[in-house]
PDB file of C-alpha atoms in Angstrom:
ATOM      1  CA  MET A 250       0.000   0.000   0.000  1.00  0.00           C
ATOM      2  CA  LEU A 251       2.896   2.343   0.802  1.00  0.00           C
ATOM      3  CA  LYS A 252       4.387   1.758  -2.663  1.00  0.00           C
ATOM      4  CA  LEU A 253       1.048   2.584  -4.318  1.00  0.00           C
ATOM      5  CA  SER A 254       0.644   5.882  -2.411  1.00  0.00           C
ATOM      6  CA  THR A 255       4.276   6.803  -3.108  1.00  0.00           C
ATOM      7  CA  LEU A 256       3.735   6.052  -6.797  1.00  0.00           C
ATOM      8  CA  ALA A 257       0.571   8.206  -6.813  1.00  0.00           C
ATOM      9  CA  LEU A 258       2.395  11.098  -5.121  1.00  0.00           C
ATOM     10  CA  VAL A 259       5.320  10.934  -7.554  1.00  0.00           C
ATOM     11  CA  SER A 260       2.867  10.850 -10.489  1.00  0.00           C
ATOM     12  CA  VAL A 261       1.026  13.949  -9.255  1.00  0.00           C
ATOM     13  CA  LEU A 262       4.296  15.807  -8.774  1.00  0.00           C
ATOM     14  CA  ALA A 263       5.502  14.790 -12.237  1.00  0.00           C
ATOM     15  CA  LEU A 264       2.264  15.985 -13.847  1.00  0.00           C
ATOM     16  CA  ALA A 265       2.423  19.286 -11.985  1.00  0.00           C
ATOM     17  CA  ALA A 266       5.981  19.837 -13.192  1.00  0.00           C
ATOM     18  CA  CYS A 267       4.914  19.197 -16.792  1.00  0.00           C
ATOM     19  CA  GLN A 268       2.226  21.859 -16.750  1.00  0.00           C
ATOM     20  CA  SER A 269       3.348  25.123 -18.271  1.00  0.00           C
ATOM     21  CA  GLN A 270       3.539  28.235 -16.132  1.00  0.00           C
ATOM     22  CA  GLN A 271       0.418  30.334 -16.407  1.00  0.00           C
ATOM     23  CA  GLN A 272       1.129  33.108 -18.873  1.00  0.00           C
ATOM     24  CA  PRO A 273      -0.146  36.628 -18.166  1.00  0.00           C
ATOM     25  CA  GLN A 274      -3.316  37.555 -20.012  1.00  0.00           C
ATOM     26  CA  LEU A 275      -2.624  39.911 -22.918  1.00  0.00           C
ATOM     27  CA  GLY A 276      -4.703  42.924 -23.866  1.00  0.00           C
ATOM     28  CA  PRO A 277      -5.661  44.020 -27.411  1.00  0.00           C
ATOM     29  CA  ASP A 278      -2.341  45.877 -27.703  1.00  0.00           C
ATOM     30  CA  GLY A 279      -0.396  42.670 -27.040  1.00  0.00           C
ATOM     31  CA  GLN A 280       0.829  43.931 -23.660  1.00  0.00           C
ATOM     32  CA  PRO A 281       0.123  42.044 -20.413  1.00  0.00           C
ATOM     33  CA  ILE A 282      -3.001  43.248 -18.642  1.00  0.00           C
ATOM     34  CA  PRO A 283      -1.864  44.781 -15.344  1.00  0.00           C
ATOM     35  CA  VAL A 284      -2.731  43.001 -12.134  1.00  0.00           C
ATOM     36  CA  ALA A 285      -4.150  45.264  -9.456  1.00  0.00           C
ATOM     37  CA  TYR A 286      -1.652  46.173  -6.752  1.00  0.00           C
ATOM     38  CA  LYS A 287      -3.047  45.720  -3.246  1.00  0.00           C
ATOM     39  CA  ILE A 288      -1.826  48.112  -0.559  1.00  0.00           C
ATOM     40  CA  THR A 289      -1.445  46.145   2.658  1.00  0.00           C
ATOM     41  CA  PRO A 290      -0.921  47.738   6.082  1.00  0.00           C
ATOM     42  CA  ARG A 291       2.771  46.874   5.780  1.00  0.00           C
ATOM     43  CA  GLU A 292       2.924  48.554   2.359  1.00  0.00           C
ATOM     44  CA  GLU A 293       1.195  51.662   3.751  1.00  0.00           C
ATOM     45  CA  ALA A 294       4.054  52.136   6.174  1.00  0.00           C
ATOM     46  CA  GLN A 295       6.692  51.657   3.450  1.00  0.00           C
ATOM     47  CA  ILE A 296       5.227  53.758   0.608  1.00  0.00           C
ATOM     48  CA  PRO A 297       6.322  57.213   1.855  1.00  0.00           C
ATOM     49  CA  GLY A 298       9.922  56.098   2.350  1.00  0.00           C
ATOM     50  CA  ARG A 299      10.080  54.472  -1.068  1.00  0.00           C
ATOM     51  CA  VAL A 300       8.630  57.589  -2.709  1.00  0.00           C
ATOM     52  CA  ALA A 301      11.087  59.844  -0.858  1.00  0.00           C
ATOM     53  CA  GLY A 302      13.998  57.620  -1.856  1.00  0.00           C
ATOM     54  CA  GLN A 303      13.017  57.526  -5.515  1.00  0.00           C
ATOM     55  CA  ILE A 304      12.271  61.261  -5.756  1.00  0.00           C
ATOM     56  CA  ASN A 305      15.492  62.246  -4.028  1.00  0.00           C
ATOM     57  CA  GLN A 306      17.543  59.884  -6.178  1.00  0.00           C
ATOM     58  CA  LEU A 307      16.000  61.420  -9.322  1.00  0.00           C
ATOM     59  CA  ARG A 308      16.583  64.934  -8.000  1.00  0.00           C
ATOM     60  CA  ALA A 309      20.208  64.133  -7.100  1.00  0.00           C
ATOM     61  CA  ASN A 310      20.788  63.038 -10.699  1.00  0.00           C
ATOM     62  CA  ILE A 311      20.123  66.610 -11.866  1.00  0.00           C
ATOM     63  CA  GLY A 312      21.742  68.359  -8.899  1.00  0.00           C
ATOM     64  CA  ALA A 313      18.431  69.389  -7.300  1.00  0.00           C
ATOM     65  CA  PRO A 314      18.271  69.426  -3.504  1.00  0.00           C
ATOM     66  CA  ALA A 315      16.519  66.631  -1.650  1.00  0.00           C
ATOM     67  CA  VAL A 316      12.927  67.106  -0.494  1.00  0.00           C
ATOM     68  CA  MET A 317      11.587  66.197   2.942  1.00  0.00           C
ATOM     69  CA  GLN A 318       8.262  64.552   3.596  1.00  0.00           C
ATOM     70  CA  ASN A 319       5.865  67.034   5.208  1.00  0.00           C
ATOM     71  CA  PRO A 320       2.930  65.711   7.292  1.00  0.00           C
ATOM     72  CA  MET A 321       0.702  68.679   6.388  1.00  0.00           C
ATOM     73  CA  LEU A 322       1.222  68.037   2.672  1.00  0.00           C
ATOM     74  CA  ASP A 323       0.617  64.314   3.310  1.00  0.00           C
ATOM     75  CA  MET A 324      -2.729  65.105   4.968  1.00  0.00           C
ATOM     76  CA  ALA A 325      -3.780  67.397   2.105  1.00  0.00           C
ATOM     77  CA  ALA A 326      -2.776  64.739  -0.458  1.00  0.00           C
ATOM     78  CA  LYS A 327      -4.630  61.949   1.360  1.00  0.00           C
ATOM     79  CA  ALA A 328      -7.792  64.036   1.703  1.00  0.00           C
ATOM     80  CA  HIS A 329      -7.743  64.906  -1.994  1.00  0.00           C
ATOM     81  CA  ALA A 330      -7.129  61.286  -3.046  1.00  0.00           C
ATOM     82  CA  ARG A 331     -10.209  60.207  -1.094  1.00  0.00           C
ATOM     83  CA  ASP A 332     -12.218  63.119  -2.532  1.00  0.00           C
ATOM     84  CA  MET A 333     -11.219  62.230  -6.114  1.00  0.00           C
ATOM     85  CA  ALA A 334     -12.414  58.660  -5.485  1.00  0.00           C
ATOM     86  CA  ALA A 335     -15.733  59.980  -4.152  1.00  0.00           C
ATOM     87  CA  GLN A 336     -16.096  62.146  -7.274  1.00  0.00           C
ATOM     88  CA  ASN A 337     -14.867  59.273  -9.466  1.00  0.00           C
ATOM     89  CA  ARG A 338     -12.585  61.541 -11.456  1.00  0.00           C
ATOM     90  CA  ALA A 339      -8.963  62.540 -11.289  1.00  0.00           C
ATOM     91  CA  TRP A 340      -8.832  66.304 -11.276  1.00  0.00           C
ATOM     92  CA  HIS A 341      -7.240  69.083  -9.288  1.00  0.00           C
ATOM     93  CA  PHE A 342     -10.337  70.586  -7.723  1.00  0.00           C
ATOM     94  CA  GLY A 343     -12.107  69.284  -4.661  1.00  0.00           C
ATOM     95  CA  SER A 344     -15.805  68.481  -4.501  1.00  0.00           C
ATOM     96  CA  ASP A 345     -16.152  71.739  -2.565  1.00  0.00           C
ATOM     97  CA  GLY A 346     -14.383  73.690  -5.334  1.00  0.00           C
ATOM     98  CA  SER A 347     -11.092  73.820  -3.415  1.00  0.00           C
ATOM     99  CA  SER A 348      -7.764  74.157  -5.188  1.00  0.00           C
ATOM    100  CA  PRO A 349      -4.529  72.477  -4.103  1.00  0.00           C
ATOM    101  CA  LEU A 350      -3.516  75.791  -2.498  1.00  0.00           C
ATOM    102  CA  ASP A 351      -6.758  75.856  -0.488  1.00  0.00           C
ATOM    103  CA  ARG A 352      -6.203  72.274   0.681  1.00  0.00           C
ATOM    104  CA  ILE A 353      -2.607  72.762   1.849  1.00  0.00           C
ATOM    105  CA  ARG A 354      -3.614  75.927   3.721  1.00  0.00           C
ATOM    106  CA  ARG A 355      -6.424  74.007   5.477  1.00  0.00           C
ATOM    107  CA  GLN A 356      -3.775  71.595   6.769  1.00  0.00           C
ATOM    108  CA  GLY A 357      -1.635  74.449   8.089  1.00  0.00           C
ATOM    109  CA  TYR A 358       1.113  74.441   5.444  1.00  0.00           C
ATOM    110  CA  THR A 359       2.440  78.008   5.200  1.00  0.00           C
ATOM    111  CA  GLY A 360       5.055  77.454   2.503  1.00  0.00           C
ATOM    112  CA  HIS A 361       4.651  77.987  -1.217  1.00  0.00           C
ATOM    113  CA  LEU A 362       2.844  75.420  -3.330  1.00  0.00           C
ATOM    114  CA  ILE A 363       5.015  74.200  -6.198  1.00  0.00           C
ATOM    115  CA  GLY A 364       2.496  71.782  -7.711  1.00  0.00           C
ATOM    116  CA  GLU A 365       0.279  68.743  -7.539  1.00  0.00           C
ATOM    117  CA  ASN A 366       0.429  65.475  -9.483  1.00  0.00           C
ATOM    118  CA  ILE A 367      -2.599  63.192  -9.573  1.00  0.00           C
ATOM    119  CA  SER A 368      -3.295  59.736 -10.931  1.00  0.00           C
ATOM    120  CA  GLU A 369      -6.011  57.121 -11.163  1.00  0.00           C
ATOM    121  CA  THR A 370      -4.479  53.667 -11.626  1.00  0.00           C
ATOM    122  CA  TYR A 371      -4.208  50.079 -10.435  1.00  0.00           C
ATOM    123  CA  GLU A 372      -0.428  50.308 -10.112  1.00  0.00           C
ATOM    124  CA  ASN A 373       1.949  50.932  -7.234  1.00  0.00           C
ATOM    125  CA  GLU A 374       3.576  54.224  -6.273  1.00  0.00           C
ATOM    126  CA  ILE A 375       6.850  53.607  -8.121  1.00  0.00           C
ATOM    127  CA  THR A 376       5.076  52.781 -11.391  1.00  0.00           C
ATOM    128  CA  THR A 377       2.917  55.873 -10.906  1.00  0.00           C
ATOM    129  CA  LEU A 378       5.966  58.034 -10.187  1.00  0.00           C
ATOM    130  CA  ASN A 379       7.576  56.621 -13.339  1.00  0.00           C
ATOM    131  CA  ALA A 380       4.487  57.613 -15.359  1.00  0.00           C
ATOM    132  CA  TRP A 381       4.681  61.131 -13.896  1.00  0.00           C
ATOM    133  CA  MET A 382       8.336  61.324 -14.921  1.00  0.00           C
ATOM    134  CA  GLN A 383       7.400  60.543 -18.541  1.00  0.00           C
ATOM    135  CA  ASN A 384       5.361  63.753 -18.878  1.00  0.00           C
ATOM    136  CA  ARG A 385       7.000  67.184 -18.750  1.00  0.00           C
ATOM    137  CA  ASP A 386       4.309  68.875 -16.632  1.00  0.00           C
ATOM    138  CA  THR A 387       4.203  66.186 -13.956  1.00  0.00           C
ATOM    139  CA  ARG A 388       7.982  65.726 -14.042  1.00  0.00           C
ATOM    140  CA  ASP A 389       8.434  69.468 -13.446  1.00  0.00           C
ATOM    141  CA  VAL A 390       6.269  69.283 -10.305  1.00  0.00           C
ATOM    142  CA  THR A 391       8.504  66.520  -8.919  1.00  0.00           C
ATOM    143  CA  MET A 392      11.843  67.901 -10.063  1.00  0.00           C
ATOM    144  CA  ASP A 393      11.391  71.655  -9.470  1.00  0.00           C
ATOM    145  CA  PRO A 394      14.638  72.742  -7.755  1.00  0.00           C
ATOM    146  CA  ARG A 395      12.697  75.191  -5.548  1.00  0.00           C
ATOM    147  CA  ALA A 396      10.846  72.323  -3.832  1.00  0.00           C
ATOM    148  CA  THR A 397      11.892  71.583  -0.263  1.00  0.00           C
ATOM    149  CA  ASP A 398       8.879  69.503   0.847  1.00  0.00           C
ATOM    150  CA  PHE A 399       6.585  66.857  -0.533  1.00  0.00           C
ATOM    151  CA  GLY A 400       3.477  65.016   0.532  1.00  0.00           C
ATOM    152  CA  ILE A 401       2.113  61.756  -0.812  1.00  0.00           C
ATOM    153  CA  GLY A 402      -1.408  60.465  -0.389  1.00  0.00           C
ATOM    154  CA  TRP A 403      -3.534  57.688  -1.814  1.00  0.00           C
ATOM    155  CA  TYR A 404      -6.875  56.030  -1.494  1.00  0.00           C
ATOM    156  CA  GLN A 405      -7.490  52.454  -2.657  1.00  0.00           C
ATOM    157  CA  GLU A 406     -11.033  51.456  -3.519  1.00  0.00           C
ATOM    158  CA  PRO A 407     -12.280  47.913  -2.828  1.00  0.00           C
ATOM    159  CA  SER A 408     -12.018  47.293  -6.597  1.00  0.00           C
ATOM    160  CA  GLY A 409      -8.258  47.870  -6.331  1.00  0.00           C
ATOM    161  CA  LYS A 410      -8.229  51.238  -8.113  1.00  0.00           C
ATOM    162  CA  ILE A 411      -5.797  53.634  -6.446  1.00  0.00           C
ATOM    163  CA  TRP A 412      -6.057  57.415  -6.484  1.00  0.00           C
ATOM    164  CA  TRP A 413      -2.588  58.966  -6.008  1.00  0.00           C
ATOM    165  CA  VAL A 414      -1.733  62.583  -5.113  1.00  0.00           C
ATOM    166  CA  LEU A 415       1.758  64.079  -4.845  1.00  0.00           C
ATOM    167  CA  LEU A 416       2.169  67.651  -3.607  1.00  0.00           C
ATOM    168  CA  THR A 417       5.405  69.624  -3.658  1.00  0.00           C
ATOM    169  CA  GLY A 418       6.063  72.849  -1.837  1.00  0.00           C
ATOM    170  CA  SER A 419       8.749  75.150  -0.571  1.00  0.00           C
ATOM    171  CA  ASN A 420       9.213  76.565   2.905  1.00  0.00           C
ATOM    172  CA  SER A 421      12.056  78.729   1.618  1.00  0.00           C
ATOM    173  CA  MET A 422      11.449  82.472   1.575  1.00  0.00           C
ATOM    174  CA  ALA A 423      13.500  82.658  -1.638  1.00  0.00           C
ATOM    175  CA  ALA A 424      11.217  80.356  -3.624  1.00  0.00           C
ATOM    176  CA  PRO A 425       8.391  82.397  -5.100  1.00  0.00           C
ATOM    177  CA  VAL A 426       5.828  80.435  -7.057  1.00  0.00           C
ATOM    178  CA  ALA A 427       5.296  81.200 -10.725  1.00  0.00           C
ATOM    179  CA  ALA A 428       2.368  83.407 -11.751  1.00  0.00           C
ATOM    180  CA  GLY A 429      -0.914  81.769 -10.909  1.00  0.00           C
ATOM    181  CA  GLY A 430       0.434  80.306  -7.693  1.00  0.00           C
ATOM    182  CA  MET A 431       0.554  76.638  -8.675  1.00  0.00           C
ATOM    183  CA  THR A 432       1.353  74.057 -11.258  1.00  0.00           C
ATOM    184  CA  LEU A 433      -1.258  71.398 -11.750  1.00  0.00           C
ATOM    185  CA  ALA A 434      -0.327  68.246 -13.564  1.00  0.00           C
ATOM    186  CA  GLN A 435      -1.717  64.895 -14.486  1.00  0.00           C
ATOM    187  CA  ALA A 436       0.089  62.289 -16.516  1.00  0.00           C
ATOM    188  CA  PRO A 437      -1.743  61.472 -19.734  1.00  0.00           C
ATOM    189  CA  GLY A 438      -3.698  58.243 -19.707  1.00  0.00           C
ATOM    190  CA  LEU A 439      -3.725  57.971 -15.932  1.00  0.00           C
TER     191      LEU A 439
END
């Protein structure tokens, strides 16, 4: 009986090894369909540090000073991400008509707003940051040498869709904001 069960086990293992690895499903463009990224509690704690590391590495490559994470900008970004999800559209104005400048002021940030990047995606923060770097307007918000602070916020819906917001600002007195007071940017297709 032992030989028969051993033979059965070996047969099952051999058949499993013969099966091909499941290939990713391809979309009409021939590219793999993205799998939704799930933000776990552990990931939540790691996202800000990963974003800071990536942004500061990119900024160092062009000689721009590092930016520091600012809790007031984080709170403004998180509130706007949740509001965009409630409105079901990625745009720079809140459901109450607020602008990014209004939202950072509500959180007590007294520095200058450099800009805001937004995204609606199923991908993680690094993929989203990469998409922002591919577009001049969103790249300029991230790479502006006047920026001293940043805030990152997100809201993930039960469906897996993630609404991302990145705010950059400057607490430096020597960093006036361009006419209009802010740069608003959204990567195309996000």
